[in-house]
Short mmCIF file of C-alpha atoms in Angstrom, two decimals:
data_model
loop_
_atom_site.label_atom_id
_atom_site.label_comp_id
_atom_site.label_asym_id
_atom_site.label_seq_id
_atom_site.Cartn_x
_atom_site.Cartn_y
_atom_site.Cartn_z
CA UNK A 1 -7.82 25.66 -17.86
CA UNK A 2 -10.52 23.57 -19.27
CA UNK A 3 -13.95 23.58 -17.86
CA UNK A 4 -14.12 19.69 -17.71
CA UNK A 5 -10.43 19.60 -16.27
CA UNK A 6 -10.87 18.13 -12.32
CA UNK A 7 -9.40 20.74 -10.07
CA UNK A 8 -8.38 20.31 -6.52
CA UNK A 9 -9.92 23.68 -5.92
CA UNK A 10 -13.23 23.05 -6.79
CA UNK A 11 -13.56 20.53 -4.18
CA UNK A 12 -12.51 23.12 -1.26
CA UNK A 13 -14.02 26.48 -3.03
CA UNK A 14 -16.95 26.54 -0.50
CA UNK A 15 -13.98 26.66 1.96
CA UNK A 16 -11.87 29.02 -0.16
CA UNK A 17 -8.68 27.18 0.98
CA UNK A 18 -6.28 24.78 -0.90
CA UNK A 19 -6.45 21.39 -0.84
CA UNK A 20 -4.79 20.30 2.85
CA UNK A 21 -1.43 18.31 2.42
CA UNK A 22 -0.75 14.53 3.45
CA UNK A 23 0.89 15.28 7.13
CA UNK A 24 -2.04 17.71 7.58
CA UNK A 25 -4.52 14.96 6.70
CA UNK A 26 -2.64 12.54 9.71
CA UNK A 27 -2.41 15.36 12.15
CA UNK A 28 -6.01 15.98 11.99
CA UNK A 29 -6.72 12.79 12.46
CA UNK A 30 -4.10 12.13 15.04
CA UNK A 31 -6.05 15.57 17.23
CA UNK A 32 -8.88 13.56 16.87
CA UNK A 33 -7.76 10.20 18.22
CA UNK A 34 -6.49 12.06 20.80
CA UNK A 35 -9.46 13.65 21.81
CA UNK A 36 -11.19 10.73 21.88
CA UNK A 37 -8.95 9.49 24.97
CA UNK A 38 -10.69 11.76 26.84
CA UNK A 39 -14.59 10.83 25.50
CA UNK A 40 -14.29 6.89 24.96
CA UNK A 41 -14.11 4.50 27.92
CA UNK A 42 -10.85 2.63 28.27
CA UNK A 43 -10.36 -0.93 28.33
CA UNK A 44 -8.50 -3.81 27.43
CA UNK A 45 -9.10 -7.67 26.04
CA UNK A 46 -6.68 -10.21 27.78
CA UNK A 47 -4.12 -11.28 25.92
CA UNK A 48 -2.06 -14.46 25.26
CA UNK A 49 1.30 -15.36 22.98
CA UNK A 50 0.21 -18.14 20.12
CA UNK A 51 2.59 -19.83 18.79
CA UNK A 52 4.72 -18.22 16.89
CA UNK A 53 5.39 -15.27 19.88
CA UNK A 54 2.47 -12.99 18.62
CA UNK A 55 0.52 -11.33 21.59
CA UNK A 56 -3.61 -12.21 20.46
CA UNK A 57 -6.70 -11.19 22.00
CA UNK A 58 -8.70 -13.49 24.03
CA UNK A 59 -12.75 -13.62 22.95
CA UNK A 60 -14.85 -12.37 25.42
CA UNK A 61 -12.64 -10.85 27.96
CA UNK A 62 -12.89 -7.30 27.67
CA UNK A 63 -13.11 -5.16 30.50
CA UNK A 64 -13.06 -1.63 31.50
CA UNK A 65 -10.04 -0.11 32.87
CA UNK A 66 -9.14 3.40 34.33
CA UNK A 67 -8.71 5.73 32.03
CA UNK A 68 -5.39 7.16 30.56
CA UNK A 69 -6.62 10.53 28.11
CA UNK A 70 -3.10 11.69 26.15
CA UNK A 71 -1.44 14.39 27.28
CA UNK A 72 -0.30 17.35 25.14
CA UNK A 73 3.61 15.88 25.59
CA UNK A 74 1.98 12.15 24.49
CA UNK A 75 0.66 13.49 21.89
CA UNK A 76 3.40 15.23 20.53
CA UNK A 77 5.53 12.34 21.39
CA UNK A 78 3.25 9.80 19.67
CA UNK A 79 4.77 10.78 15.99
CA UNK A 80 8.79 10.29 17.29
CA UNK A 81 6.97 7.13 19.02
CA UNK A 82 5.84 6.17 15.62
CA UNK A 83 8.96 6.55 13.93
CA UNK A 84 10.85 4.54 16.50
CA UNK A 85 8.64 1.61 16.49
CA UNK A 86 8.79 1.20 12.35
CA UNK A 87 12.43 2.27 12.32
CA UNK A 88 13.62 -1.01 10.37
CA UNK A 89 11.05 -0.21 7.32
CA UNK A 90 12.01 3.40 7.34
CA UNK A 91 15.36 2.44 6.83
CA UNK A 92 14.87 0.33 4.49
CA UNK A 93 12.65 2.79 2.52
CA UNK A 94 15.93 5.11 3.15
CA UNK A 95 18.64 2.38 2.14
CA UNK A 96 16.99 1.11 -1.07
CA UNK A 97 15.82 5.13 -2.29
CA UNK A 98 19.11 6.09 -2.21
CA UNK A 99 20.50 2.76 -4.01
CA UNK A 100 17.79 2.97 -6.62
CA UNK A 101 19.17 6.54 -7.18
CA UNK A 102 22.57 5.46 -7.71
CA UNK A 103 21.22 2.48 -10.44
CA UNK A 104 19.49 5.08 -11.89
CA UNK A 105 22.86 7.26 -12.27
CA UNK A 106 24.23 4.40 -14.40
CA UNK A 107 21.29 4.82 -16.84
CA UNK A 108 20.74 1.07 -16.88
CA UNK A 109 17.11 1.95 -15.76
CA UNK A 110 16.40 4.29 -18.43
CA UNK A 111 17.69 1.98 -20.95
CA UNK A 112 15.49 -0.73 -19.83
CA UNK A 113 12.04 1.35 -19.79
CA UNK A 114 13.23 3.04 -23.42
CA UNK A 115 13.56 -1.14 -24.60
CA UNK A 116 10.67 -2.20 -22.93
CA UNK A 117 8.56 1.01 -24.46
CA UNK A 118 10.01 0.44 -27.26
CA UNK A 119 9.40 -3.70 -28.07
CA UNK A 120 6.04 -3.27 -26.80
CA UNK A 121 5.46 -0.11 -28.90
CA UNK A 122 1.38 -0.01 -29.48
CA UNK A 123 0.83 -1.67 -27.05
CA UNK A 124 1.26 0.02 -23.80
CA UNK A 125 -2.17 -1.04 -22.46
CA UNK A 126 -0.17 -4.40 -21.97
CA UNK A 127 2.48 -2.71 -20.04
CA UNK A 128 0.13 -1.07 -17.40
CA UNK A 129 -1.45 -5.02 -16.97
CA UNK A 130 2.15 -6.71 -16.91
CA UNK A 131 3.06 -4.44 -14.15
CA UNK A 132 0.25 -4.72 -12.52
CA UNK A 133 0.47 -8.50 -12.57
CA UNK A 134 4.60 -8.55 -11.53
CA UNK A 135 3.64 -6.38 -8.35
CA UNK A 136 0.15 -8.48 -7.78
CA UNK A 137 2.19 -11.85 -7.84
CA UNK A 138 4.80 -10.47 -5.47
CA UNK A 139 1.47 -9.17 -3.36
CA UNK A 140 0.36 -12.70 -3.47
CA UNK A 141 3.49 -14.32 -2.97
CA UNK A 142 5.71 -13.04 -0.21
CA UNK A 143 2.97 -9.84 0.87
CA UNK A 144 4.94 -6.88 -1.31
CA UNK A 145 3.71 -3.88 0.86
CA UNK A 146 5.64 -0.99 1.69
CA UNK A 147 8.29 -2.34 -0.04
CA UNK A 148 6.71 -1.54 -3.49
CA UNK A 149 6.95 2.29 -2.82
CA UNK A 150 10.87 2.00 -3.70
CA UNK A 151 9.76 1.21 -7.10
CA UNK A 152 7.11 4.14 -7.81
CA UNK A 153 9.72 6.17 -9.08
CA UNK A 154 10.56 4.06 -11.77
CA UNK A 155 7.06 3.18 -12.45
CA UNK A 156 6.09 6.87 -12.83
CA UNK A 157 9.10 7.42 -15.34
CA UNK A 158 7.74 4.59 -17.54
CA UNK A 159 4.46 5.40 -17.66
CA UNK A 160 4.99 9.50 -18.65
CA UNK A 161 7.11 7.81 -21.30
CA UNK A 162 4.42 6.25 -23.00
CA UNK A 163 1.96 9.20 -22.42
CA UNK A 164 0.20 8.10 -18.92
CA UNK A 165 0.42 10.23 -16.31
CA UNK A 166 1.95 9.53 -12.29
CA UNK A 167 -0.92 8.05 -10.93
CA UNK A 168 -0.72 5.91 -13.83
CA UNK A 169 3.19 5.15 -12.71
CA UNK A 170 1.89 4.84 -8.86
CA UNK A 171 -1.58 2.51 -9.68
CA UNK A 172 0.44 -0.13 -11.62
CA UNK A 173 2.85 -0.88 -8.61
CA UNK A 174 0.27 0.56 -5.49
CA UNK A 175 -2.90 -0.97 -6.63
CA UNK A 176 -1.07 -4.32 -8.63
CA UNK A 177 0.67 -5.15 -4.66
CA UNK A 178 -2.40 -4.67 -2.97
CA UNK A 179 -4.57 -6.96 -5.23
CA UNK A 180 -2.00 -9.26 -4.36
CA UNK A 181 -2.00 -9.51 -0.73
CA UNK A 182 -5.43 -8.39 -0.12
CA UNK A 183 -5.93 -11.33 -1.60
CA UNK A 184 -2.91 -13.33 -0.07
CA UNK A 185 -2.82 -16.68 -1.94
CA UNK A 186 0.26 -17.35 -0.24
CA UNK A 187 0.96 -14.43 1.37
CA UNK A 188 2.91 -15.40 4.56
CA UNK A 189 2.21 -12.19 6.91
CA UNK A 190 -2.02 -11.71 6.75
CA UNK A 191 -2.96 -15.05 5.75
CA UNK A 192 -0.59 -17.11 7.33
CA UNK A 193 -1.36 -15.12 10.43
CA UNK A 194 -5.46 -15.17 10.32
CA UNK A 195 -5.39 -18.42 9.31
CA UNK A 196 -3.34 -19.63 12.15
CA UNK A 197 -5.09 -17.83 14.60
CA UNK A 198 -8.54 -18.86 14.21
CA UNK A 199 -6.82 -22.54 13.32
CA UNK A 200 -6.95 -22.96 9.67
CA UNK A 201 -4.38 -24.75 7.59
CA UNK A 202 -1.90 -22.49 6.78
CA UNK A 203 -2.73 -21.51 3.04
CA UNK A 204 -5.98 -23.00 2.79
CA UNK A 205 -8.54 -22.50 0.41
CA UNK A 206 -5.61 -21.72 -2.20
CA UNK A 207 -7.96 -21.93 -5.01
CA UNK A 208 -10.73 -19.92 -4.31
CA UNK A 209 -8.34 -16.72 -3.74
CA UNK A 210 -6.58 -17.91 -7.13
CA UNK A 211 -9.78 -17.26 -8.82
CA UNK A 212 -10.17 -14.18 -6.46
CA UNK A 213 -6.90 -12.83 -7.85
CA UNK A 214 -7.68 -13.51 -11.07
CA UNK A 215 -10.91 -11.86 -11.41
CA UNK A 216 -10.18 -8.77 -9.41
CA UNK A 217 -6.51 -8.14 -10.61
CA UNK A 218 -8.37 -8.09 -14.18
CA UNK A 219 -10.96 -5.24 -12.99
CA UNK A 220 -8.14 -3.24 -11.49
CA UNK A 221 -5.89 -3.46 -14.50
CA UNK A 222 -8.66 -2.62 -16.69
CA UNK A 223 -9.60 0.23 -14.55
CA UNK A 224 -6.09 1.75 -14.29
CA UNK A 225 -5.68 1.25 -18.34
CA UNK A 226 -9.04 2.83 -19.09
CA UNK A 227 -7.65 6.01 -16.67
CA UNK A 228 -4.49 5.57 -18.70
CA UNK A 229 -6.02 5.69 -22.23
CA UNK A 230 -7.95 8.71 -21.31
CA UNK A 231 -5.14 10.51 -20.14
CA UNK A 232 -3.29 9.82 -22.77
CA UNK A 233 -5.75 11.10 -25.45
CA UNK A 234 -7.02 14.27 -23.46
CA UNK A 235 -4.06 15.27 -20.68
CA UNK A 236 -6.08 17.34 -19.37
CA UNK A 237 -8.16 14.33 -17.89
CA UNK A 238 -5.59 13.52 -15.77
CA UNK A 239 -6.52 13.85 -11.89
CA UNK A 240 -2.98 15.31 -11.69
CA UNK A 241 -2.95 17.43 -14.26
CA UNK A 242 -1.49 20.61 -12.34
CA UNK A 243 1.72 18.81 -11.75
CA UNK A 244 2.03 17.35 -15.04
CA UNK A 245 1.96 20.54 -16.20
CA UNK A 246 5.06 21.20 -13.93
CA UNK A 247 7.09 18.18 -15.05
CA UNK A 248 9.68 17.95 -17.86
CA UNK A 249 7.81 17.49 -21.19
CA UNK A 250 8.28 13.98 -22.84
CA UNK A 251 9.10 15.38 -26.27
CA UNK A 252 7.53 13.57 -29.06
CA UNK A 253 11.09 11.94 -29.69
CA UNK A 254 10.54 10.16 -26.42
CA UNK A 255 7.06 9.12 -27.33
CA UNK A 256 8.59 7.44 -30.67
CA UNK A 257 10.60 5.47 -28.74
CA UNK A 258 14.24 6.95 -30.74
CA UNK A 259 16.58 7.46 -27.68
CA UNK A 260 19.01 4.77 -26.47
CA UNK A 261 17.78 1.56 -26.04
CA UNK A 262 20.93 -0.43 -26.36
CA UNK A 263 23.23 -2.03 -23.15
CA UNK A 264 26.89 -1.74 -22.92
CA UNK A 265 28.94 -4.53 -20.86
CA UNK A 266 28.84 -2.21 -17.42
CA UNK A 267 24.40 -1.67 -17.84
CA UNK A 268 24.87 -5.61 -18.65
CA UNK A 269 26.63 -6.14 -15.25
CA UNK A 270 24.45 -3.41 -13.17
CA UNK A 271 21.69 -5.66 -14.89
CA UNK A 272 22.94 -9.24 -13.67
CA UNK A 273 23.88 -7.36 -10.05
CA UNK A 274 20.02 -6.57 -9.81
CA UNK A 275 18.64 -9.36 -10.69
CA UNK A 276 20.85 -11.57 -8.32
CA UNK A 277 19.95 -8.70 -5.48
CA UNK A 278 15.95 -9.20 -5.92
CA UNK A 279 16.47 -13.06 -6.40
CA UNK A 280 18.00 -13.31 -2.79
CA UNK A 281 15.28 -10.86 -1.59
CA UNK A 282 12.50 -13.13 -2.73
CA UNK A 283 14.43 -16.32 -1.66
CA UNK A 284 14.76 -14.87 2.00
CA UNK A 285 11.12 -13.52 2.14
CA UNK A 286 9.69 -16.90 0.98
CA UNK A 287 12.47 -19.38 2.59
CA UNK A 288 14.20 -17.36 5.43
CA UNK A 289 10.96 -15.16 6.58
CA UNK A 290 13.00 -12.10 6.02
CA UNK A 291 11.26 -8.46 6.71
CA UNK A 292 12.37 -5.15 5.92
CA UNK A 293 15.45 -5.14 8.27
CA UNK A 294 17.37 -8.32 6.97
CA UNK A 295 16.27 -7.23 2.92
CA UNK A 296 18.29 -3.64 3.74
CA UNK A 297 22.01 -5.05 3.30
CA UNK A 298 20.67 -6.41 0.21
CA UNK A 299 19.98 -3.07 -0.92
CA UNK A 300 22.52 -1.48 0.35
CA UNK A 301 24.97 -3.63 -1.57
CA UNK A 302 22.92 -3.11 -4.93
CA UNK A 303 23.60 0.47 -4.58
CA UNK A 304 27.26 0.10 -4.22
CA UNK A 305 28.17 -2.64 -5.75
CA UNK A 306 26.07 -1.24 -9.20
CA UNK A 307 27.46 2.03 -8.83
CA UNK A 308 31.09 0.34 -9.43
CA UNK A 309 29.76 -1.71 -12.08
CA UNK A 310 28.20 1.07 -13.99
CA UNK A 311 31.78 3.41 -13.56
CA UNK A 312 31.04 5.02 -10.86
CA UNK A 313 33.58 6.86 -8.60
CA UNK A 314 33.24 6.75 -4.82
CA UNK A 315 31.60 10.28 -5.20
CA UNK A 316 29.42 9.74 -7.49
CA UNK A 317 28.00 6.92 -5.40
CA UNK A 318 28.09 8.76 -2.19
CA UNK A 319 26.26 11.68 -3.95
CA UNK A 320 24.07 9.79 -5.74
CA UNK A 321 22.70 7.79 -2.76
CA UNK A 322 22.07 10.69 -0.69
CA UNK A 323 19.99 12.39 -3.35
CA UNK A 324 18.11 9.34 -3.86
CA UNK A 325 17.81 8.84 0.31
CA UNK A 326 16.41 12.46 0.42
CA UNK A 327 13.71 11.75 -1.86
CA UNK A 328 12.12 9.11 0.29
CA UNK A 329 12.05 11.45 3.30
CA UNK A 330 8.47 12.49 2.97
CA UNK A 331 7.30 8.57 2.78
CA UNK A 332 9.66 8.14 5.88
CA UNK A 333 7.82 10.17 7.89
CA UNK A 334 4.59 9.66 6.98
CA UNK A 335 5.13 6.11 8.34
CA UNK A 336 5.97 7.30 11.40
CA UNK A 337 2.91 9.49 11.57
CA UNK A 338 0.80 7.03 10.64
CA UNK A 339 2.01 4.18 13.23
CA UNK A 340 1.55 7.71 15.48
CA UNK A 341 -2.20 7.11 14.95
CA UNK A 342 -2.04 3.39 16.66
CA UNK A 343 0.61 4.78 19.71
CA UNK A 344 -2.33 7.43 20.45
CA UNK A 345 -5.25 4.47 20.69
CA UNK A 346 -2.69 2.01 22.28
CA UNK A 347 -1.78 4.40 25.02
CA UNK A 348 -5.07 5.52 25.43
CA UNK A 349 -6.35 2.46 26.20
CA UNK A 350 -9.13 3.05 23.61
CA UNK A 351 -8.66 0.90 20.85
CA UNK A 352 -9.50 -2.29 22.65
CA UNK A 353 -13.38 -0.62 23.82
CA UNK A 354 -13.94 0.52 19.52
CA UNK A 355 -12.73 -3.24 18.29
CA UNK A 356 -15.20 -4.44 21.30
CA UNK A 357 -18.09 -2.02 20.36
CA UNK A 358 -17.85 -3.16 16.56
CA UNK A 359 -17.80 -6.58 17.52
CA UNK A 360 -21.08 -6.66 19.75
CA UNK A 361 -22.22 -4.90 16.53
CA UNK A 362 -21.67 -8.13 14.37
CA UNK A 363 -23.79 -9.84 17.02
CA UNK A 364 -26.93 -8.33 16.36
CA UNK A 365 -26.78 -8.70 12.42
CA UNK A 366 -28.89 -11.10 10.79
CA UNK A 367 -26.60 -14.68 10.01
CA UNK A 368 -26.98 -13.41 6.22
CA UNK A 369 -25.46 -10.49 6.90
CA UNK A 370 -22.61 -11.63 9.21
CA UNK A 371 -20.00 -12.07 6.69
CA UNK A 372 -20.46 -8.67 4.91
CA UNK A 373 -20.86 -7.02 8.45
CA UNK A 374 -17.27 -8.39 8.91
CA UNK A 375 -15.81 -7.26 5.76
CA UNK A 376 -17.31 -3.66 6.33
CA UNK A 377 -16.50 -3.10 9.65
CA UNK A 378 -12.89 -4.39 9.38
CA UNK A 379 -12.90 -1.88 6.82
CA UNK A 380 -13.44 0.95 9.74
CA UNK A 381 -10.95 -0.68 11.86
CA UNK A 382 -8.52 -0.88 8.98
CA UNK A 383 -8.35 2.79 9.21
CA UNK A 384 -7.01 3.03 12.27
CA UNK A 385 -4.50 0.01 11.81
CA UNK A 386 -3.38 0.13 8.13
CA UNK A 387 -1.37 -3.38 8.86
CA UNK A 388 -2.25 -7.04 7.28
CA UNK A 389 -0.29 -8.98 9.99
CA UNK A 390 -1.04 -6.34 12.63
CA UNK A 391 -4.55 -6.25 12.41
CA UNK A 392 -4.47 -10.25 12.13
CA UNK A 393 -3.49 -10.36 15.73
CA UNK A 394 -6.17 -8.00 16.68
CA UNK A 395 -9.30 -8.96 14.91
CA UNK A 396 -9.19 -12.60 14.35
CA UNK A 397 -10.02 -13.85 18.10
CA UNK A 398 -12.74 -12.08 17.96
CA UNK A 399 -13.72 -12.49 14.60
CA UNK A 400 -13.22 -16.46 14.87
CA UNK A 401 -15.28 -17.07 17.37
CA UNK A 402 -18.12 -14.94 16.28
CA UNK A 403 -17.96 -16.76 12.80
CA UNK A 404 -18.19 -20.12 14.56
CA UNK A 405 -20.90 -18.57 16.47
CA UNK A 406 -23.32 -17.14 13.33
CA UNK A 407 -22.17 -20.25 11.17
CA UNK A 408 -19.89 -18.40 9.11
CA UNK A 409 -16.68 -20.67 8.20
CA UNK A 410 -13.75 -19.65 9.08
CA UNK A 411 -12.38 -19.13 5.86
CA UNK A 412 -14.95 -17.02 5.14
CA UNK A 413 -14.36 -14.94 8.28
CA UNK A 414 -10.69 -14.75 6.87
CA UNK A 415 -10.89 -14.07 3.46
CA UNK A 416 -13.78 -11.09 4.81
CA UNK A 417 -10.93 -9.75 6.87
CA UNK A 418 -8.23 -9.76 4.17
CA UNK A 419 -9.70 -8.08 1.48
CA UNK A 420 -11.31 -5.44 4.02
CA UNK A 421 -7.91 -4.66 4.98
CA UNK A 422 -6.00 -4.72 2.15
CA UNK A 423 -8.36 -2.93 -0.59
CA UNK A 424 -9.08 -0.31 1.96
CA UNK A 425 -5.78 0.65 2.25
CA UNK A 426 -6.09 2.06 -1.77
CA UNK A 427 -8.04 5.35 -0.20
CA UNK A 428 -7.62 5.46 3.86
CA UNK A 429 -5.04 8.68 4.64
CA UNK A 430 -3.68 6.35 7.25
CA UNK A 431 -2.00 3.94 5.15
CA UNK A 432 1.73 4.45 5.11
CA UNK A 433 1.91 2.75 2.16
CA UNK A 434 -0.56 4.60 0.00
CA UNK A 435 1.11 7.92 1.52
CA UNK A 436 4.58 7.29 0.67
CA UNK A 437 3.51 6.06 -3.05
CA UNK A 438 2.01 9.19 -3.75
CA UNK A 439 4.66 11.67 -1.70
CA UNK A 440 7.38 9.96 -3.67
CA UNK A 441 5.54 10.95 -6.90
CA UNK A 442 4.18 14.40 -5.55
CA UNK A 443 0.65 13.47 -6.01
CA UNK A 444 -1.63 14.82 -3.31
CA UNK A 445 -3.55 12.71 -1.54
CA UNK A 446 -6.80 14.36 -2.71
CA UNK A 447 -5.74 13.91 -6.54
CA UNK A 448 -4.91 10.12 -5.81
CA UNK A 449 -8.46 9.68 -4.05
CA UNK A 450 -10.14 11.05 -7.43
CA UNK A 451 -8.61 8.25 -8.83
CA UNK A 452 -8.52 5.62 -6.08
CA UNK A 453 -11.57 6.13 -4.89
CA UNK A 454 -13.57 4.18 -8.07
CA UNK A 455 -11.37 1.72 -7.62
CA UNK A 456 -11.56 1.12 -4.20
CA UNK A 457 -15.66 0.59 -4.90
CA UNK A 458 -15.21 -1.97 -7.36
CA UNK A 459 -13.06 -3.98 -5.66
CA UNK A 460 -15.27 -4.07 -2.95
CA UNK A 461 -17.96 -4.37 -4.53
CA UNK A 462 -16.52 -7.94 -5.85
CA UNK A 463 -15.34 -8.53 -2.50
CA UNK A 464 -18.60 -8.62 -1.55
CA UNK A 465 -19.61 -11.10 -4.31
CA UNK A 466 -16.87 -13.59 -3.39
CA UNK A 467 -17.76 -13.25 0.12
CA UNK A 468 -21.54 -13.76 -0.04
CA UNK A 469 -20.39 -17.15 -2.87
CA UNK A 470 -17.84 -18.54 0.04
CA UNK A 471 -20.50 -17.90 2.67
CA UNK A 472 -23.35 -19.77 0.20
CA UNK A 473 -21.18 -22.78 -0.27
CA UNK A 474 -19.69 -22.95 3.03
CA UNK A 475 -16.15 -22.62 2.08
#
């Protein structure tokens, strides 16, 4: 192996142990949350229903409470826990992995990525950005989150067909969604949900996160294509290079674009069946408010109804979903493990006293340093609740009144919260989202955080700069 060639090992040699996997990574951390039940006071905000139903925080009500440390059967009960309470995503995760797999039997998808390789031949720097701009857009649009992991797959294929490697595949869907609806332009679950809670027009300040978008989607896709181009000249660059090395070749024939590129009437129809399927998926997300659970028919009827279009028998499409249904089953259950992580705080009756100690922390800050103080310590609480909407409901009455307090706008206070939450979620081991990405592609978490972890600081670090502007001109 090449001197220069990063090595998972290296990083854990003083420990002389391999690098530890995903679910070991959450169960650490879920032992430690634990123990914590039994070290941190417990206590609780009030709470009241706004309204659209959601159960908010009231400012300035916390109080101590008796104590409730997690038991050893908790504990152990807090990952089934998990998996119950975000059963309709991992079903949908389930329902569209296994109908993507029978699309893919049809070949439709491989004909697609050999034409679009192929037209844009040269010039596959522009593929990595159009990607990354689709998945940003949809980010932006109607807050493309977990969803986006169905599509790594696909991703991944495309980009080791034009000489990139899988975290290329995984960056141009992960990192293009989270630009998005970190962001939020329009995104109707985090910024429809701060903004409503401390008061704000629903989608205000449109044009300052347009300009957000725009500048930081650019640094991220020029990031991600730099990684790309190195990768691509020098393999050995890549942060996953041990699996590469484990993959199928893509024979030079591939790389010259000469296998099939051309659609018969059936790819034609699984083509037109697809589009129709994601045009009613974004028309109920934007019109209907649809979530995972109402988009999974949809799905589910892609699979089957593309299977018959592309000449598939019953068994083929029985077979051919279950294979693809199998391969999500590591991204399944890191969901579950990682809403685990919120059952054990809940339950413990400790999250409320850490949101409570950060927040008297944001008091004593200088009024300069308010807004940043906001963005970097929803960035801690991030960790713990990897959720745009979800972490809305708990951060924002405090984090409202405290801006009104310190003379930070609200929409400063908001757009501080959203891009804490969202561009965190590129490196935290608690994001479900992140974790089922990289399972899907058999990237270890440790090999994506090589990669991520750059990104992550640039995209703070203009976080930072748009915050500090908004806070300057009073946004």
């Amino acid at each position: 192996m090449n001197g220069n060639v990063p090595s998972n090992k290296k990083i854990f040699k003083f420990l002389s142990i391999e690098p530890p996997h995903t679910y070991v990574l959450i169960f650490i951390i879920l032992i430690v949350c634990a123990i914590l039940t039994y070290i941190v006071p417990a206590g609780q905000f009030d709470t009241m229903k706004n309204e659209s139903g959601r159960d908010i925080l009231i400012a300035e009500t916390f109080h101590y409470v008796d104590s409730n440390p997690t038991t050893l059967y908790e504990f152990f009960n807090a990952i089934p826990n998990g998996l119950v309470k975000m059963a309709s995503l991992i079903f949908f995760v389930l329902v569209a992995g296994g109908s993507f797999a029978v699309v893919n039997e049809t070949k439709t998808i491989d004909i697609l990525i050999n034409k679009l390789a192929k037209t844009l031949r040269g010039k596959e720097k522009i593929i990595v950005f159009i990607i990354m701009l689709l998945f940003s857009l949809l980010g932006g649009l109607i807050g493309f989150d977990a969803e986006c992991v169905i599509f790594v797959p696909l991703c991944i294929a495309l980009a080791r067909r034009i000489g990139y490697d899988s975290i290329t595949g995984i960056a141009m869907v992960v990192c293009g969604a989270f630009v998005g609806s970190s962001v939020g332009t329009f995104n109707p679950y985090a910024t429809a949900v701060a903004q409503g809670i401390v008061g704000l027009p629903i989608f205000s300040g449109a044009w300052y996160r347009i300009i957000m978008h725009v500048v930081i989607l650019s640094a991220a896709a020029a990031y991600t294509i730099w990684y790309a181009e190195r990768v691509k000249r020098d393999p050995s660059k890549s942060y996953c290079y041990d699996l590469e090395k484990t993959l199928p070749k893509v024979s030079e024939e591939d790389l010259k674009y000469t296998i099939q590129t051309n659609f018969n009437l059936r790819n034609i129809l699984v083509l037109i069946t697809m589009i129709f399927s994601f045009g009613t998926i974004i028309y109920g997300a934007i019109k209907l408010g649809w979530f995972a659970s109402q988009m999974s028919p949809i799905f589910l009827a892609l699979g089957i109804i593309s299977g018959l279009a592309g000449g598939l028998n019953g068994n083929e499409i029985a077979r051919a979903w279950l294979s693809g249904a199998k391969s999500m089953i590591f991204a399944c259950v890191v969901i579950g493990m990682g809403r685990g992580i919120l059952v054990i705080m809940e339950d413990g009756m400790i999250f409320h006293t850490i949101l409570n100690f950060l927040a008297n922390i944001l008091k004593m800050l200088p009024s300069s340093f308010i807004s940043v103080g906001m963005f970097l310590i929803n960035i801690v609480i991030n960790f713990f609740v990897p959720s745009g909407s979800g972490l809305a409901a708990l951060v924002m009455p405090i984090m409202g009144p405290l801006a009104q307090m310190t003379g930070i706008t609200l929409q400063t206070a908001v757009i501080a919260f959203q891009c804490a939450a969202g561009f965190s979620d590129t490196i935290i081991p608690t994001s479900s989202t992140t974790n089922a990405s990289i399972g899907v592609g058999n990237v270890s978490f440790v090999q994506w955080f090589k990669f991520s972890i750059r990104l992550a600081l640039i995209e703070w670090g203009l976080s930072i700069v748009f915050i500090v502007i908004a806070t300057i001109i009073k946004l």
